[in-house]
mmCIF file of C-alpha atoms in Angstrom:
data_model
loop_
_atom_site.group_PDB
_atom_site.id
_atom_site.type_symbol
_atom_site.label_atom_id
_atom_site.label_comp_id
_atom_site.label_asym_id
_atom_site.label_seq_id
_atom_site.Cartn_x
_atom_site.Cartn_y
_atom_site.Cartn_z
ATOM 1 C CA MET Z 1 77.047 -42.727 38.212
ATOM 2 C CA GLU Z 2 74.241 -44.032 36.018
ATOM 3 C CA ASN Z 3 73.380 -42.061 32.892
ATOM 4 C CA ASN Z 4 69.901 -40.309 33.655
ATOM 5 C CA ASN Z 5 69.530 -39.212 30.168
ATOM 6 C CA SER Z 6 68.430 -42.489 28.254
ATOM 7 C CA SER Z 7 66.327 -40.322 25.772
ATOM 8 C CA GLU Z 8 68.904 -37.550 25.414
ATOM 9 C CA GLU Z 9 72.362 -37.728 24.207
ATOM 10 C CA ARG Z 10 73.458 -34.612 25.796
ATOM 11 C CA PRO Z 11 74.406 -34.471 29.617
ATOM 12 C CA THR Z 12 72.053 -32.706 31.876
ATOM 13 C CA VAL Z 13 73.291 -29.680 33.878
ATOM 14 C CA MET Z 14 71.328 -28.110 36.603
ATOM 15 C CA VAL Z 15 72.152 -24.617 37.573
ATOM 16 C CA THR Z 16 71.347 -23.056 40.967
ATOM 17 C CA ASN Z 17 72.663 -19.963 42.865
ATOM 18 C CA ASP Z 18 71.999 -17.807 45.943
ATOM 19 C CA ASP Z 19 71.345 -14.405 44.246
ATOM 20 C CA GLY Z 20 67.983 -15.691 42.784
ATOM 21 C CA ILE Z 21 66.496 -16.866 39.537
ATOM 22 C CA ASP Z 22 66.377 -13.527 38.008
ATOM 23 C CA ALA Z 23 70.080 -12.589 38.819
ATOM 24 C CA PRO Z 24 72.075 -11.542 35.637
ATOM 25 C CA GLY Z 25 74.879 -13.948 36.242
ATOM 26 C CA LEU Z 26 72.503 -16.981 36.583
ATOM 27 C CA ARG Z 27 70.847 -16.067 33.328
ATOM 28 C CA ALA Z 28 73.986 -15.420 31.587
ATOM 29 C CA LEU Z 29 75.204 -18.915 32.462
ATOM 30 C CA VAL Z 30 72.029 -20.432 31.450
ATOM 31 C CA ARG Z 31 72.281 -18.530 28.008
ATOM 32 C CA VAL Z 32 75.753 -19.722 27.314
ATOM 33 C CA LEU Z 33 75.011 -23.429 28.364
ATOM 34 C CA ILE Z 34 71.791 -23.221 26.066
ATOM 35 C CA SER Z 35 73.626 -21.810 23.214
ATOM 36 C CA SER Z 36 76.488 -24.150 23.343
ATOM 37 C CA ASN Z 37 73.989 -27.061 22.358
ATOM 38 C CA LEU Z 38 76.157 -29.295 24.469
ATOM 39 C CA PHE Z 39 73.918 -29.819 27.429
ATOM 40 C CA ARG Z 40 70.275 -30.112 28.555
ATOM 41 C CA VAL Z 41 69.689 -27.347 31.062
ATOM 42 C CA LEU Z 42 67.795 -27.331 34.167
ATOM 43 C CA VAL Z 43 67.407 -24.383 36.512
ATOM 44 C CA CYS Z 44 66.269 -24.493 39.953
ATOM 45 C CA ALA Z 45 67.037 -21.343 41.882
ATOM 46 C CA PRO Z 46 65.737 -19.314 44.704
ATOM 47 C CA ALA Z 47 62.733 -17.067 43.777
ATOM 48 C CA SER Z 48 64.569 -14.261 45.701
ATOM 49 C CA GLU Z 49 68.075 -13.451 46.729
ATOM 50 C CA GLN Z 50 69.343 -15.715 49.507
ATOM 51 C CA SER Z 51 72.757 -14.626 50.128
ATOM 52 C CA ALA Z 52 74.738 -15.559 53.462
ATOM 53 C CA VAL Z 53 72.323 -18.441 54.445
ATOM 54 C CA SER Z 54 74.992 -20.931 54.229
ATOM 55 C CA HIS Z 55 73.518 -24.483 54.155
ATOM 56 C CA SER Z 56 70.337 -23.683 55.838
ATOM 57 C CA ILE Z 57 67.184 -25.429 54.908
ATOM 58 C CA THR Z 58 63.614 -24.779 55.198
ATOM 59 C CA TRP Z 59 61.715 -26.874 57.602
ATOM 60 C CA ARG Z 60 59.115 -24.916 59.651
ATOM 61 C CA HIS Z 61 56.886 -24.361 56.631
ATOM 62 C CA PRO Z 62 56.372 -25.846 53.139
ATOM 63 C CA VAL Z 63 58.513 -24.922 50.235
ATOM 64 C CA SER Z 64 56.636 -23.713 47.299
ATOM 65 C CA VAL Z 65 57.796 -23.619 43.780
ATOM 66 C CA LYS Z 66 56.644 -22.063 40.498
ATOM 67 C CA GLN Z 67 57.665 -22.805 36.959
ATOM 68 C CA VAL Z 68 59.736 -20.193 35.273
ATOM 69 C CA ASP Z 69 60.011 -19.307 31.479
ATOM 70 C CA ILE Z 70 63.622 -19.452 30.424
ATOM 71 C CA ASN Z 71 63.765 -20.419 26.733
ATOM 72 C CA GLY Z 72 65.717 -23.639 26.161
ATOM 73 C CA ALA Z 73 65.705 -24.658 29.840
ATOM 74 C CA ILE Z 74 63.287 -26.263 32.394
ATOM 75 C CA ALA Z 75 63.177 -23.815 35.197
ATOM 76 C CA TYR Z 76 61.790 -23.422 38.580
ATOM 77 C CA ALA Z 77 61.846 -20.608 41.233
ATOM 78 C CA VAL Z 78 61.875 -22.132 44.765
ATOM 79 C CA PHE Z 79 60.597 -20.125 47.718
ATOM 80 C CA GLY Z 80 63.489 -21.423 49.864
ATOM 81 C CA THR Z 81 67.272 -21.650 50.385
ATOM 82 C CA PRO Z 82 70.051 -22.578 47.799
ATOM 83 C CA ALA Z 83 70.122 -26.072 49.600
ATOM 84 C CA ASP Z 84 66.340 -26.476 49.229
ATOM 85 C CA CYS Z 85 66.806 -25.660 45.555
ATOM 86 C CA ALA Z 86 69.414 -28.303 45.113
ATOM 87 C CA SER Z 87 67.767 -30.854 47.294
ATOM 88 C CA LEU Z 88 64.635 -30.430 45.366
ATOM 89 C CA GLY Z 89 66.374 -30.343 41.822
ATOM 90 C CA ILE Z 90 67.961 -33.672 42.449
ATOM 91 C CA SER Z 91 64.953 -35.379 44.189
ATOM 92 C CA LYS Z 92 63.013 -36.214 40.931
ATOM 93 C CA GLU Z 93 60.109 -34.175 42.316
ATOM 94 C CA LEU Z 94 60.425 -31.256 39.867
ATOM 95 C CA PHE Z 95 62.392 -33.005 37.174
ATOM 96 C CA SER Z 96 61.840 -36.554 36.209
ATOM 97 C CA PHE Z 97 65.622 -37.285 36.175
ATOM 98 C CA VAL Z 98 68.662 -36.483 38.193
ATOM 99 C CA PRO Z 99 71.121 -34.027 36.545
ATOM 100 C CA ASP Z 100 74.574 -35.346 35.657
ATOM 101 C CA LEU Z 101 76.120 -32.067 36.995
ATOM 102 C CA VAL Z 102 74.997 -29.467 39.319
ATOM 103 C CA VAL Z 103 76.549 -25.956 38.934
ATOM 104 C CA PHE Z 104 76.041 -23.497 41.712
ATOM 105 C CA TRP Z 105 76.665 -19.972 40.365
ATOM 106 C CA LEU Z 106 77.654 -17.006 42.508
ATOM 107 C CA VAL Z 107 78.484 -13.455 41.803
ATOM 108 C CA TYR Z 108 81.273 -13.594 44.343
ATOM 109 C CA SER Z 109 82.715 -16.104 46.593
ATOM 110 C CA GLY Z 110 80.226 -16.921 49.461
ATOM 111 C CA THR Z 111 78.307 -20.069 50.245
ATOM 112 C CA VAL Z 112 78.639 -23.008 48.187
ATOM 113 C CA ALA Z 113 75.549 -24.845 49.661
ATOM 114 C CA GLY Z 114 73.992 -25.770 46.498
ATOM 115 C CA ALA Z 115 76.958 -27.764 45.267
ATOM 116 C CA ARG Z 116 77.583 -29.115 48.862
ATOM 117 C CA GLU Z 117 73.858 -30.290 49.006
ATOM 118 C CA ALA Z 118 74.192 -32.205 45.464
ATOM 119 C CA PHE Z 119 77.652 -33.453 46.685
ATOM 120 C CA PHE Z 120 75.950 -34.917 49.924
ATOM 121 C CA ASN Z 121 73.362 -36.888 47.685
ATOM 122 C CA GLY Z 122 76.014 -38.317 45.523
ATOM 123 C CA ILE Z 123 75.530 -35.747 42.329
ATOM 124 C CA PRO Z 124 78.782 -34.285 41.095
ATOM 125 C CA ALA Z 125 78.839 -30.713 41.754
ATOM 126 C CA VAL Z 126 80.768 -27.488 40.847
ATOM 127 C CA SER Z 127 80.438 -24.048 42.502
ATOM 128 C CA VAL Z 128 81.631 -21.017 40.500
ATOM 129 C CA SER Z 129 82.386 -17.692 41.851
ATOM 130 C CA TYR Z 130 82.882 -14.628 39.723
ATOM 131 C CA ASP Z 131 84.697 -11.676 41.357
ATOM 132 C CA TRP Z 132 82.173 -8.916 40.324
ATOM 133 C CA VAL Z 133 83.433 -5.378 41.177
ATOM 134 C CA GLY Z 134 81.231 -2.344 41.007
ATOM 135 C CA GLY Z 135 82.269 0.328 38.538
ATOM 136 C CA LYS Z 136 84.772 -2.284 36.923
ATOM 137 C CA SER Z 137 82.634 -5.185 35.939
ATOM 138 C CA SER Z 138 80.047 -5.097 33.278
ATOM 139 C CA VAL Z 139 76.880 -7.178 32.669
ATOM 140 C CA ASP Z 140 78.847 -8.731 29.665
ATOM 141 C CA ASP Z 141 81.446 -10.028 31.993
ATOM 142 C CA TYR Z 142 78.871 -12.628 33.241
ATOM 143 C CA THR Z 143 78.834 -14.107 29.811
ATOM 144 C CA LEU Z 144 82.408 -14.212 29.440
ATOM 145 C CA ALA Z 145 82.834 -15.858 32.803
ATOM 146 C CA ALA Z 146 80.170 -18.602 31.836
ATOM 147 C CA GLU Z 147 81.975 -18.955 28.473
ATOM 148 C CA ALA Z 148 85.382 -19.608 30.451
ATOM 149 C CA CYS Z 149 83.712 -22.411 32.488
ATOM 150 C CA LEU Z 150 82.395 -24.329 29.357
ATOM 151 C CA PRO Z 151 85.522 -26.459 28.806
ATOM 152 C CA ILE Z 152 85.745 -27.134 32.428
ATOM 153 C CA PHE Z 153 82.194 -28.321 32.674
ATOM 154 C CA ARG Z 154 82.672 -30.521 29.396
ATOM 155 C CA ALA Z 155 85.761 -32.044 30.918
ATOM 156 C CA ILE Z 156 84.000 -32.955 34.108
ATOM 157 C CA LEU Z 157 81.009 -34.448 32.212
ATOM 158 C CA ASP Z 158 83.389 -36.510 30.014
ATOM 159 C CA GLU Z 159 85.100 -37.864 33.318
ATOM 160 C CA ILE Z 160 81.535 -38.485 34.736
ATOM 161 C CA LYS Z 161 80.702 -40.312 31.629
ATOM 162 C CA ASN Z 162 83.807 -42.398 31.565
ATOM 163 C CA LYS Z 163 83.450 -43.171 35.324
ATOM 164 C CA THR Z 164 86.879 -41.562 36.049
ATOM 165 C CA TYR Z 165 85.532 -38.298 38.096
ATOM 166 C CA PRO Z 166 86.368 -38.531 41.826
ATOM 167 C CA LEU Z 167 82.987 -38.526 43.764
ATOM 168 C CA ASN Z 168 84.477 -37.863 47.186
ATOM 169 C CA GLY Z 169 84.363 -33.965 47.005
ATOM 170 C CA PHE Z 170 83.225 -31.008 44.733
ATOM 171 C CA LEU Z 171 84.903 -28.431 43.059
ATOM 172 C CA ASN Z 172 84.994 -24.601 43.520
ATOM 173 C CA ILE Z 173 86.100 -22.313 40.761
ATOM 174 C CA ASP Z 174 86.870 -18.694 41.384
ATOM 175 C CA LEU Z 175 87.034 -16.537 38.541
ATOM 176 C CA PRO Z 176 88.815 -13.260 38.453
ATOM 177 C CA THR Z 177 87.371 -9.961 37.860
ATOM 178 C CA ASP Z 178 89.189 -9.300 34.683
ATOM 179 C CA ILE Z 179 88.609 -12.734 32.820
ATOM 180 C CA ALA Z 180 89.834 -11.530 29.479
ATOM 181 C CA ASN Z 181 93.130 -10.793 30.887
ATOM 182 C CA HIS Z 182 93.276 -13.290 33.584
ATOM 183 C CA LYS Z 183 93.620 -11.074 36.336
#
């Protein structure tokens, strides 16, 4: 895969989801990625919750987009599906370059359309599911889940840079409810 970051040393990670751009899990992951100072961060997520739409795309009407202020990231809310978000995010229509890795962030296991769309277009992708349990999980657990993924993202991006990453699939990571105790 060619390096799309000629003016930037850090690899570019694009984050999307199916819970919407304002979802606490997406915001926690973006904060962790930005604060690590390891990545250039892009966000291209649905403007509203889009769970259970699988790999559907918008085709009967135009998809609109609005820029969103997320400090430290370039971010867009897409009035469409997760697959629309991934497709737009890697198309060079919103961003002037293609990300090195697409991360599809879910609260709980479900569709992996964002990662699958990136994979279909030759972009390495990872979907991450966190097993949120009402009454047991807290908003802070999103940050802990995101921090747990940083070494995985770094390892994947190192393999991409070294051209040793297999491009014939995408990864799905399922994080347990009690991340701190691995259960």
